[in-house]
mmCIF file of C-alpha atoms and ligand atoms in Angstrom:
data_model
loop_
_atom_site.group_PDB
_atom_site.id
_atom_site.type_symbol
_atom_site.label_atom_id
_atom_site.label_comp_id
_atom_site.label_asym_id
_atom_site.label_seq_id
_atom_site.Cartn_x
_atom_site.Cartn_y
_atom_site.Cartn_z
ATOM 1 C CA UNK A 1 139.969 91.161 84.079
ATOM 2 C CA UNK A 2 136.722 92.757 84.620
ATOM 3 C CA UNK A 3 136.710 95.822 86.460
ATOM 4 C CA UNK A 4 133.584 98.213 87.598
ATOM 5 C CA UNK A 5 133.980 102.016 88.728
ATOM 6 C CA UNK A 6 131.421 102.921 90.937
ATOM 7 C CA UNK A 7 130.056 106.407 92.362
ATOM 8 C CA UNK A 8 126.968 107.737 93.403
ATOM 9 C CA UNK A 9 124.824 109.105 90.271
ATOM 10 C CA UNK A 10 126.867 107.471 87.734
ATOM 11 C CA UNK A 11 126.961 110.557 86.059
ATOM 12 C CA UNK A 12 129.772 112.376 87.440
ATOM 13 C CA UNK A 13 132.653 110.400 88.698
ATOM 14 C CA UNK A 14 132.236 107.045 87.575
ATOM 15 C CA UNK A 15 132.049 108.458 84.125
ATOM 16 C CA UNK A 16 135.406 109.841 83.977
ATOM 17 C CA UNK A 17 137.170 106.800 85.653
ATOM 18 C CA UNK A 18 135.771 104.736 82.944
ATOM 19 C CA UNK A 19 136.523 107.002 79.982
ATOM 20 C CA UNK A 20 140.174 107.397 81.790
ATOM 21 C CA UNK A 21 140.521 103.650 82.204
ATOM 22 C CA UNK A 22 139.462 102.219 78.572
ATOM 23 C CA UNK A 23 142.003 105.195 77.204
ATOM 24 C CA UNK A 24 144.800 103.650 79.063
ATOM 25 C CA UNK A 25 143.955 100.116 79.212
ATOM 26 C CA UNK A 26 143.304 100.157 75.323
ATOM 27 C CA UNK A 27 145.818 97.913 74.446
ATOM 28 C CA UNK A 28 144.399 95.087 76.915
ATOM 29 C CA UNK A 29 141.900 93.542 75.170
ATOM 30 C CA UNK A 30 140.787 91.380 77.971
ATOM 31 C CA UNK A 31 140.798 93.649 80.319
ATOM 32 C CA UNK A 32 136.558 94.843 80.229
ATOM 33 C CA UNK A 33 135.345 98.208 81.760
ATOM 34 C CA UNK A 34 132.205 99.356 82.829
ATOM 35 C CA UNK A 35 130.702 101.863 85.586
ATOM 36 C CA UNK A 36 127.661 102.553 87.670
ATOM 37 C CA UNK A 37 125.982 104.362 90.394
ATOM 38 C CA UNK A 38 124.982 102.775 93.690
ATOM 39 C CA UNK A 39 121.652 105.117 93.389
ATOM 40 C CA UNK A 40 118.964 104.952 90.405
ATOM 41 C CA UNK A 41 118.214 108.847 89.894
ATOM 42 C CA UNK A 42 119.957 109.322 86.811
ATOM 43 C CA UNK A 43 119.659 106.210 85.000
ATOM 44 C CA UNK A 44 119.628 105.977 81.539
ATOM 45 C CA UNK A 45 121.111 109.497 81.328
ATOM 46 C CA UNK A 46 124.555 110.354 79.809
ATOM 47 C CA UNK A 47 127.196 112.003 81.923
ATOM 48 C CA UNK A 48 126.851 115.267 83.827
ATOM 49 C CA UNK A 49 128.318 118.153 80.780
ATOM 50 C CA UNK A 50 130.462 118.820 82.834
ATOM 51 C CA UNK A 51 132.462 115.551 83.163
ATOM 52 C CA UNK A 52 131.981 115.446 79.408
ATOM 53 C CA UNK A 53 133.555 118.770 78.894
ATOM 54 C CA UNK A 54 135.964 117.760 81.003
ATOM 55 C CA UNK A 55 137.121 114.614 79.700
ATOM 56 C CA UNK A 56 136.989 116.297 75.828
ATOM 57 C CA UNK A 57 139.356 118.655 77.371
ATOM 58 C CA UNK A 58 141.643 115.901 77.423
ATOM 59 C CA UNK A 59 140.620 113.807 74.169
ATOM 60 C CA UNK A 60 138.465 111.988 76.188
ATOM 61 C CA UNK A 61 135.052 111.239 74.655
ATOM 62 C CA UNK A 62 132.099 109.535 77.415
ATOM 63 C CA UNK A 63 129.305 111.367 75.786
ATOM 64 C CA UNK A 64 128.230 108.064 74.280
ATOM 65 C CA UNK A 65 127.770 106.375 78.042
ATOM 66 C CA UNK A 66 124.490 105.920 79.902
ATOM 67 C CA UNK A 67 124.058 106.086 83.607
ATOM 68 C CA UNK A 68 122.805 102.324 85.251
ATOM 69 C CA UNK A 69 122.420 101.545 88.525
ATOM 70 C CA UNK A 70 124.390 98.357 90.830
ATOM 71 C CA UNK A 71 123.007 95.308 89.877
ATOM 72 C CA UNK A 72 123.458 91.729 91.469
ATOM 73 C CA UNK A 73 124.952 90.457 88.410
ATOM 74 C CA UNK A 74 127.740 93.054 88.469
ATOM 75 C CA UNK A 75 129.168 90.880 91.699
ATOM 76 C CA UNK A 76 129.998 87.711 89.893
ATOM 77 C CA UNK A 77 130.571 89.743 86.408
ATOM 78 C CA UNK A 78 133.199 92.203 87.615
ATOM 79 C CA UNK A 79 136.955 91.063 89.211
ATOM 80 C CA UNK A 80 137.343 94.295 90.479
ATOM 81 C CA UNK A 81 134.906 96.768 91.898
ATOM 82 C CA UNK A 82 136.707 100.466 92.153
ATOM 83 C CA UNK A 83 134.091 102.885 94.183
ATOM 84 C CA UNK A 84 135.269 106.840 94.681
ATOM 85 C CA UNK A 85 134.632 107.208 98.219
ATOM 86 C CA UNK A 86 133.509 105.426 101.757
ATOM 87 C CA UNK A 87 129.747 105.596 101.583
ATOM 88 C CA UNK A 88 129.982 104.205 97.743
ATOM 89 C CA UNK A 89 132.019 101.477 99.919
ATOM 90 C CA UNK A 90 129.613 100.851 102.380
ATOM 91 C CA UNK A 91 126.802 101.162 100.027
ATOM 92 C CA UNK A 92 128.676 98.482 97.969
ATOM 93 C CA UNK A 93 129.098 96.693 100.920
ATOM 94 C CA UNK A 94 125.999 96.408 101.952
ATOM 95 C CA UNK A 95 124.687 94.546 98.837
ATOM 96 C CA UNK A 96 127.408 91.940 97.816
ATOM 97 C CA UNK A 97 127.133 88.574 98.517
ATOM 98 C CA UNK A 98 129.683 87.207 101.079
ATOM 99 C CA UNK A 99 132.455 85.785 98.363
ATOM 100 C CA UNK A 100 132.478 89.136 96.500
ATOM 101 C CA UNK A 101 133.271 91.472 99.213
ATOM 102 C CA UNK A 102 136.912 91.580 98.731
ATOM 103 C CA UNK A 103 136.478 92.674 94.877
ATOM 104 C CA UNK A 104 135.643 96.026 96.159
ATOM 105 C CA UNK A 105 138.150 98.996 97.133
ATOM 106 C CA UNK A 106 138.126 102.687 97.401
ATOM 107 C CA UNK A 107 140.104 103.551 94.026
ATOM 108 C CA UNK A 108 142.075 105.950 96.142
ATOM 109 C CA UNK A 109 143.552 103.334 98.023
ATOM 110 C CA UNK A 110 143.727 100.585 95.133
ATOM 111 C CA UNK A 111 146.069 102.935 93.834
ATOM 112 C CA UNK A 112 147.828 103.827 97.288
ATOM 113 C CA UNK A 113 147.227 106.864 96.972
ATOM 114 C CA UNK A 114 145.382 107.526 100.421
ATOM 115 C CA UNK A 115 142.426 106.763 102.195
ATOM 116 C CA UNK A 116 140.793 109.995 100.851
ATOM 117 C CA UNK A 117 137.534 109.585 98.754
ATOM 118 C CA UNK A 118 137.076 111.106 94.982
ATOM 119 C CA UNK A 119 135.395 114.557 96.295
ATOM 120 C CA UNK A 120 131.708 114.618 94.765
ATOM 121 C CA UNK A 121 131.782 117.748 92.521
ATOM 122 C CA UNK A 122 127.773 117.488 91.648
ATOM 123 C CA UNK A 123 127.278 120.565 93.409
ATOM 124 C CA UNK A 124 130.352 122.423 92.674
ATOM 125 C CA UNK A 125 131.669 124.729 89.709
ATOM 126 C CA UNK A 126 133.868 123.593 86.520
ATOM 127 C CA UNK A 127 137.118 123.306 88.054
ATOM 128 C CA UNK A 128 135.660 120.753 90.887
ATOM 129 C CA UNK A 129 135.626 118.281 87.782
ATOM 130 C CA UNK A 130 138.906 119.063 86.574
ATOM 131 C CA UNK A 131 140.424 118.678 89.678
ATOM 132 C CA UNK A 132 138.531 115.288 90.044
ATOM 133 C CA UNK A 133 139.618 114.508 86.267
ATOM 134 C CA UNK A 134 143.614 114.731 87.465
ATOM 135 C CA UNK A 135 143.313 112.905 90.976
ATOM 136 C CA UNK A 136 141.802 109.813 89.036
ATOM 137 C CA UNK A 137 143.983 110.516 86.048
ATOM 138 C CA UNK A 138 146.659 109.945 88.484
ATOM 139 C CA UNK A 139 144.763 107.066 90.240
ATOM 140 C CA UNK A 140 143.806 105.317 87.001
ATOM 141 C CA UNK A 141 147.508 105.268 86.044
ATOM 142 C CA UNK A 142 148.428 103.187 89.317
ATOM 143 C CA UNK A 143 145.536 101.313 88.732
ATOM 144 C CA UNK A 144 146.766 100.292 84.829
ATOM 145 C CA UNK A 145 150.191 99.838 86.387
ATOM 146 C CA UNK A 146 148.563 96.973 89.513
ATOM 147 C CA UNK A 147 146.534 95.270 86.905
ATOM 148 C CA UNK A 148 149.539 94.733 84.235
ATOM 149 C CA UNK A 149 152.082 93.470 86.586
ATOM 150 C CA UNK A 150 149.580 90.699 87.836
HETATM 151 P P1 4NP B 201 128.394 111.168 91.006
HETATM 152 O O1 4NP B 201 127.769 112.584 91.407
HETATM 153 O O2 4NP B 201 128.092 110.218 92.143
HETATM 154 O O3 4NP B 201 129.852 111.452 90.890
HETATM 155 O O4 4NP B 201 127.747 110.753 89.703
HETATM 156 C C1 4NP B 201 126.421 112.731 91.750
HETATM 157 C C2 4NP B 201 125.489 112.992 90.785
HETATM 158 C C3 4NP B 201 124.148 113.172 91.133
HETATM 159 C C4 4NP B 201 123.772 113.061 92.453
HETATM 160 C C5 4NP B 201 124.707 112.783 93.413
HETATM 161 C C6 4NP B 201 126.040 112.607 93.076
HETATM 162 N N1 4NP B 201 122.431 113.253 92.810
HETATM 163 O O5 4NP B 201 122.149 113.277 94.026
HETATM 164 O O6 4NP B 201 121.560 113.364 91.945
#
């Protein structure tokens, strides 16, 4: 199982779903994860310090990740495609080929938790990322739950 977390910079969001997933999905070593921004701005860059401080709050390290934007490939590479909110959706959408559409899902609502999106914290203070670290914490534990009882 391949799956690919996608937000908007791939610096904020995306960033901390990965580092949350590979922590709990450790012990599945064929499940593969990866993440990446539907935009280009910040490619190449590692996560926003804030989503690293974040995440090291919590033994998490993602300081070693770069920022890369969608890619074609990513369709037939990736089972699963996880974006944090609509317009990551629609974005997503808007790009895959016919038989991949159904690999992609708001992560909210992979995990039933809602048809809510992950709130963008970019422009907000510290505890916008926290509170963004627990919702996907939470999310990323219904996701490990769906993908190990199929
Ligand atoms: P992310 O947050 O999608 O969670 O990585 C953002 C980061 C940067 C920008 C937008 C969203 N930006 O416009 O540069």
């Amino acid at each position: 199982m391949h799956i690919l977390v996608v937000c908007l910079g791939n610096i904020c969001r995306s960033p901390l779903a990965e580092g949350i997933l590979r922590d709990k999905l450790s012990d599945q070593p064929d499940v593969i994860i990866d993440s990446a921004g539907t935009g280009n701005w910040h490619a190449g860059e590692p996560p926003d310090r804030r989503s690293i401080s974040t995440a090291l709050e919590s033994g998490i390290d993602i300081r070693s990740q770069r920022a890369r934007q969608v890619v074609a490939a990513d369709f037939e590479n990736f089972d699963l495609i996880l974006a944090m909110d609509e317009q990551n959706r629609l974005d997503l959408l808007k790009i895959a080929p016919a038989h991949a559409k159904h690999k992609i899902h708001r992560i909210l609502e992979f995990a039933n938790m809602g048809n809510d999106g992950v709130p963008d914290p970019w422009f907000g203070e510290l505890e916008g990322f926290r509170d963004v670290y627990d919702l996907l914490d939470k999310a990323c534990e219904r996701v490990r739950e769906r993908i190990c009882r199929t």
